XYZ file of N, CA and C in Angstrom:
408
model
N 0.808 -100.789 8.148
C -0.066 -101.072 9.255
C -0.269 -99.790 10.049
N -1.469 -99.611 10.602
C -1.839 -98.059 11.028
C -2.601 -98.580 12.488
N -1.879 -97.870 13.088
C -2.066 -98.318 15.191
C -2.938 -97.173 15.260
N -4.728 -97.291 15.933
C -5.218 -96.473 16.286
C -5.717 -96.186 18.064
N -5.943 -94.910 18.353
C -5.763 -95.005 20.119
C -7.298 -95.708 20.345
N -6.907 -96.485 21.705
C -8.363 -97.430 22.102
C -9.224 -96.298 22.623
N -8.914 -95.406 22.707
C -9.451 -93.690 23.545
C -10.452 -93.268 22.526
N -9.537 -92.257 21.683
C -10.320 -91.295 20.962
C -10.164 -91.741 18.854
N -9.783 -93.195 18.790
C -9.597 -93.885 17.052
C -9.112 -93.203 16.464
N -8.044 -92.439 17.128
C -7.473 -91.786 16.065
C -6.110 -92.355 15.428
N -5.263 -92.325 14.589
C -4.423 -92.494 13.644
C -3.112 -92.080 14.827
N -2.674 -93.080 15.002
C -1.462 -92.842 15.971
C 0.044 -93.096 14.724
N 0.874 -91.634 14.723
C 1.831 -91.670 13.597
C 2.835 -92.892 14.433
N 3.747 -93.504 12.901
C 4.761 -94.354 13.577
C 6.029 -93.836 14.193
N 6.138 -92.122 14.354
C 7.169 -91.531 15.356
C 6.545 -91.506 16.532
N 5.365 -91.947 17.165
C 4.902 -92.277 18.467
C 4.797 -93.433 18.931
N 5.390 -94.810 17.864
C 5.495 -95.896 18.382
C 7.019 -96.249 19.134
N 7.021 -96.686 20.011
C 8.397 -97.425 20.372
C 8.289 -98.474 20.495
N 8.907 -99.740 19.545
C 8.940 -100.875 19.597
C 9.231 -101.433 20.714
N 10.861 -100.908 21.039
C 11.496 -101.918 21.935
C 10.821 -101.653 23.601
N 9.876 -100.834 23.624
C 9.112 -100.689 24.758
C 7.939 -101.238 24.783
N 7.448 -101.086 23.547
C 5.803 -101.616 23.069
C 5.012 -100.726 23.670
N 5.045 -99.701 23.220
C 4.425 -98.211 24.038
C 4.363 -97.605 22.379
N 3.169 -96.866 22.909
C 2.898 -95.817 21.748
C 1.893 -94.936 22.349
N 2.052 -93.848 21.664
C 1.394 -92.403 22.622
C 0.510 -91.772 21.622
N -0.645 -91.902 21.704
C -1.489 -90.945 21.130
C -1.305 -89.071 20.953
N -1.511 -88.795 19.376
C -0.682 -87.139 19.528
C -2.263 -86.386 20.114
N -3.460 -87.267 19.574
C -4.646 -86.183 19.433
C -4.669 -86.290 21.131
N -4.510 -87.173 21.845
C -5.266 -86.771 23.456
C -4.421 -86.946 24.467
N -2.991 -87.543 23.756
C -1.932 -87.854 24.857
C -2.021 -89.092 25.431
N -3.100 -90.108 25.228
C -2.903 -91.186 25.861
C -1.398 -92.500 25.797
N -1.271 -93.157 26.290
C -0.164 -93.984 26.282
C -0.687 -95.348 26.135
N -0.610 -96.451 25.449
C -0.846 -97.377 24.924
C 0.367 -98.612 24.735
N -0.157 -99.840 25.007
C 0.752 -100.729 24.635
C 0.489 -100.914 23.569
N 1.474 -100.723 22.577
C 1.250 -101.183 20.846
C 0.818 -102.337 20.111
N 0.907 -103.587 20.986
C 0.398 -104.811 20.613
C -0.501 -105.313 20.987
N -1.653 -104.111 21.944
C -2.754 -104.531 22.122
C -3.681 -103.647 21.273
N -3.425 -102.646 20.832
C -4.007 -101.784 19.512
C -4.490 -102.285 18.281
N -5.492 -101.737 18.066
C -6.207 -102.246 16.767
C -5.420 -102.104 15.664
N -4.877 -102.846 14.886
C -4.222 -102.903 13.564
C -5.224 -102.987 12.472
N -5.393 -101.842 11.850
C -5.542 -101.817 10.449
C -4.684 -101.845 9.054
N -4.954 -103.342 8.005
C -3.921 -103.964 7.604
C -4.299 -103.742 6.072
N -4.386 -102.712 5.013
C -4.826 -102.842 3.689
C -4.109 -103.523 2.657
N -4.958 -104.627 2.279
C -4.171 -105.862 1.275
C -3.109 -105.310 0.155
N -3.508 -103.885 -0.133
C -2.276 -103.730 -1.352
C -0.982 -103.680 -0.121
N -1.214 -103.069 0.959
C 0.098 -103.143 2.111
C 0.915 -104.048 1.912
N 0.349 -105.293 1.697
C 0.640 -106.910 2.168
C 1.463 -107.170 1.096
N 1.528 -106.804 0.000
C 1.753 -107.611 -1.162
C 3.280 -106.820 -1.314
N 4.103 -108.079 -1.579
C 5.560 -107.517 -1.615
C 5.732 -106.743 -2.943
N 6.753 -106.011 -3.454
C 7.595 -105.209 -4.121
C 7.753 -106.112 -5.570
N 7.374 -105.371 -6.225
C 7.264 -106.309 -7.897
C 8.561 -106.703 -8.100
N 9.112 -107.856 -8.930
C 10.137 -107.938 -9.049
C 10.879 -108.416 -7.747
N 10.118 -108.862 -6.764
C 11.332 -109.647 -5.464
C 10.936 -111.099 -5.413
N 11.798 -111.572 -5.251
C 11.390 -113.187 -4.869
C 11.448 -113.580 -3.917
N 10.373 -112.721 -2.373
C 9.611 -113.011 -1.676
C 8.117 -113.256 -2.202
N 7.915 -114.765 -1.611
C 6.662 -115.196 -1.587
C 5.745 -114.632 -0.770
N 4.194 -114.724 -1.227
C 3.319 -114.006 -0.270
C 2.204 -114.873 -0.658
N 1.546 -115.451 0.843
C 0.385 -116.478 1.221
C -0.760 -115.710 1.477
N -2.085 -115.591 1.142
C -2.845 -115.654 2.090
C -3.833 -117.002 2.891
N -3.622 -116.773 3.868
C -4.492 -117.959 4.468
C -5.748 -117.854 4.716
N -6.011 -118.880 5.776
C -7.121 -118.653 6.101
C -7.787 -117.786 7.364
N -8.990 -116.982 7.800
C -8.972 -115.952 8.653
C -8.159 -115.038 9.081
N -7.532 -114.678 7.545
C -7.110 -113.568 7.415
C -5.590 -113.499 7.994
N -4.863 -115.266 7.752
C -3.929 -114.682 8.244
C -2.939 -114.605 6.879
N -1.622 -114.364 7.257
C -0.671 -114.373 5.888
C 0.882 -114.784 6.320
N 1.332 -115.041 5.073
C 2.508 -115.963 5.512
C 3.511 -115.293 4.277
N 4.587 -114.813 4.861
C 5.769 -114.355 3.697
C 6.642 -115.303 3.826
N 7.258 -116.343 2.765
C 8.417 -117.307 2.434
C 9.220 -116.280 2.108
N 10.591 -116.147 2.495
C 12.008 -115.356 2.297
C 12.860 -116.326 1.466
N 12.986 -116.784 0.227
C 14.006 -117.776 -0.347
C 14.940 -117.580 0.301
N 15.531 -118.443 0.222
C 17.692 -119.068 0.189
C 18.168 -117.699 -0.353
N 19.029 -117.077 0.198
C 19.859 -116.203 -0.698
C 21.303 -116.801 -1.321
N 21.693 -118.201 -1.054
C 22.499 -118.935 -1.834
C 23.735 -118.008 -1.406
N 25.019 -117.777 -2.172
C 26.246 -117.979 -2.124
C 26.180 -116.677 -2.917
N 26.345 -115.429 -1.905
C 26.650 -113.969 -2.297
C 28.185 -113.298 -2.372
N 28.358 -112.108 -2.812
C 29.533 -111.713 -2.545
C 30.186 -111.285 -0.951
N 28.558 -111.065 -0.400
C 29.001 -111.171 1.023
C 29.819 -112.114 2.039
N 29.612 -113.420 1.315
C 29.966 -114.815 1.659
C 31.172 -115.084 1.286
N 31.786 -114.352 0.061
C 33.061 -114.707 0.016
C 34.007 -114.593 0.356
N 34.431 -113.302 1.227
C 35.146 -113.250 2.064
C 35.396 -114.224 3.573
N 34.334 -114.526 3.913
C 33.726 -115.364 4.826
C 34.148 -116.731 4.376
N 33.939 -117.144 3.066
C 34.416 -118.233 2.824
C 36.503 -118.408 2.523
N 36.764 -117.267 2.221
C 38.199 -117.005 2.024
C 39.142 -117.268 3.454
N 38.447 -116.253 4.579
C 38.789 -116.764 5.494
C 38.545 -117.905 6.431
N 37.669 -118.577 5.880
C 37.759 -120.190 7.002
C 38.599 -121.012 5.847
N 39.094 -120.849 5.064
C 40.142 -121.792 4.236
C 40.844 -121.527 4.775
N 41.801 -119.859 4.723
C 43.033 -119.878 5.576
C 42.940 -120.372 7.101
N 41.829 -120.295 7.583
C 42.196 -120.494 8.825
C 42.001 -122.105 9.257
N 41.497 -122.790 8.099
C 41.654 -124.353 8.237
C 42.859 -124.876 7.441
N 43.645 -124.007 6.349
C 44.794 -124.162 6.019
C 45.705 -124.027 7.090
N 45.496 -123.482 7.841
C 46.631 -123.093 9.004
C 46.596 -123.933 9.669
N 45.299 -124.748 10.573
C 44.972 -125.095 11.393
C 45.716 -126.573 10.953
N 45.349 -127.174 9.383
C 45.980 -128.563 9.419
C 46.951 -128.516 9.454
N 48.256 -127.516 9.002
C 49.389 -127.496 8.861
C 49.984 -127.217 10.314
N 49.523 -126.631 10.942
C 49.697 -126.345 12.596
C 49.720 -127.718 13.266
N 48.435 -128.941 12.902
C 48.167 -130.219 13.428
C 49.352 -131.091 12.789
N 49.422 -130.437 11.683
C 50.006 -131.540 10.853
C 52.010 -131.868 11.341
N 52.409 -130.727 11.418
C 53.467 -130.571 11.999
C 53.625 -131.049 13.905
N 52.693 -130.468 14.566
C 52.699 -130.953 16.009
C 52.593 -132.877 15.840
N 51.750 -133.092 15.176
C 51.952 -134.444 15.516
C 53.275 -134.984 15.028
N 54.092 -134.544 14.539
C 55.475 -135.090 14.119
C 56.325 -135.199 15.470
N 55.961 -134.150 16.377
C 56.733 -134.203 17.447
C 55.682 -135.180 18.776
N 54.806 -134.535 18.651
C 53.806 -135.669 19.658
C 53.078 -135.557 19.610
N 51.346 -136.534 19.145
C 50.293 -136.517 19.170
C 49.293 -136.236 20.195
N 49.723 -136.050 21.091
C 49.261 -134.957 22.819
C 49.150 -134.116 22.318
N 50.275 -133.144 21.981
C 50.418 -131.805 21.027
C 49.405 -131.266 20.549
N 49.282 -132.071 19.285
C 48.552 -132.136 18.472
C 46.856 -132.311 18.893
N 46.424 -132.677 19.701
C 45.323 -132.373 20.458
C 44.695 -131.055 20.679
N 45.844 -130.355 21.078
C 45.768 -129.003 21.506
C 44.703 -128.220 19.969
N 44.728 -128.796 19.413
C 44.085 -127.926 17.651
C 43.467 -128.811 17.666
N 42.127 -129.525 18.471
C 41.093 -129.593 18.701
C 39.733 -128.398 18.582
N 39.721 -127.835 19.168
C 39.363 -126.616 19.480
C 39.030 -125.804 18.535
N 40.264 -125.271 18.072
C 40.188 -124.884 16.428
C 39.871 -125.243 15.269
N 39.781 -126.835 15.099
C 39.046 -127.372 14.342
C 37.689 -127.379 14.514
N 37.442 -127.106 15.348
C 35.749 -126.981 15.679
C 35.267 -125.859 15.399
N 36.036 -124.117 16.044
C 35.462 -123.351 15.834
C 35.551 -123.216 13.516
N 36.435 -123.818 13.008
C 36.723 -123.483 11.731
C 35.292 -124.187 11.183
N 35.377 -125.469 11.341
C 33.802 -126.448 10.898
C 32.803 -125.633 10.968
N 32.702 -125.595 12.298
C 31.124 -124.312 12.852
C 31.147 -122.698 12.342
N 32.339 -122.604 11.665
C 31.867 -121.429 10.583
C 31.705 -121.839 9.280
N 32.044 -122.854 9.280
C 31.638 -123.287 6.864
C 30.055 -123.624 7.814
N 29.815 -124.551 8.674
C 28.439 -124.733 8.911
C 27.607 -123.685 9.112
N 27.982 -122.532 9.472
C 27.244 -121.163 9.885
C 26.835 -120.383 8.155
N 28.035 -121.096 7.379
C 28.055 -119.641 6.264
C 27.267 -120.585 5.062
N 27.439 -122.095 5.166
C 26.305 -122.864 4.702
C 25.011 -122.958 5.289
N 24.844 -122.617 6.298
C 23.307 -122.888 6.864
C 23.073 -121.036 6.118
N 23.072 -120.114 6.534
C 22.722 -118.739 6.459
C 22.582 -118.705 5.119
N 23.366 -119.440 3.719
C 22.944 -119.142 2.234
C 21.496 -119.780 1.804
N 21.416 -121.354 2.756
C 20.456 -122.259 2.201
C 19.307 -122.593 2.983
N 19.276 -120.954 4.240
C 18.083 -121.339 5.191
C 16.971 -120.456 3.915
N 15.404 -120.576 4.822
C 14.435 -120.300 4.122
C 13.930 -119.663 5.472
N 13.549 -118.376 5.338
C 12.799 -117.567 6.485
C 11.213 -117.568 6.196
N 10.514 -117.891 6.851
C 9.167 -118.134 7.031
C 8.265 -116.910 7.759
N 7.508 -115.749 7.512
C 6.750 -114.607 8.683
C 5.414 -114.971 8.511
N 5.235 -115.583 9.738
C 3.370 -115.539 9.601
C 2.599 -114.752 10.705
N 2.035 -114.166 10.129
C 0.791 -113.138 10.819
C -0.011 -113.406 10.534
């Protein structure tokens, strides 16, 4: 995508954009610009993802477009992630499991921890089997 100045149309490089400001500075005249009100010029081979990826690519209608991101499913990144919420729900029942022998009050107390352990298998199952959606 190529940001041109509303001034003088010229070709504003992407070392003069700053995102996290939304500012971009023209080199030919010096002007200063908000970047998301700039004319975007968008050439269709641009658009089209990387041969060989299994990102999807839409076009719609009036020109807009839509990239589907598949599931990345159950990586090696994940397994560590998954290694540690076993131990730490192995611990957690054996921690419950023993307190309630002495008193089920106790045993309350690993409430808490059972929740944060759940809400990470739910975090590391939602993040393999979400589907990311970009429409422009």
């Amino acid at each position: 995508m190529n940001l041109h100045c509303a001034d003088c149309n010229t070709e504003i490089p992407s070392d003069n954009v700053n995102i996290s400001t939304d500012l971009a500075k023209c080199a030919e005249c010096g002007a200063i610009h908000k970047a998301s009100d700039l004319s975007i010029e968008v050439e269709n081979e641009d658009l089209n993802p990387p041969s060989g990826s299994k990102i999807l690519f839409i076009k719609g209608l009036n020109g807009s477009v839509e990239y589907i991101l598949p599931k990345k499913g159950i990586t090696a990144s994940t397994i560590p992630q998954l290694l540690f919420v076993s131990v730490w729900l192995g611990f957690i029942f054996f921690w419950t499991f023993q307190a309630s022998k002495s008193s089920n009050t106790f045993a309350l107390f690993s409430i808490p921890f059972w929740i944060v352990g759940i809400s990470m298998i739910v975090g590391i199952i939602n993040s393999a089997w979400e589907v990311q959606i970009i429409k422009l």
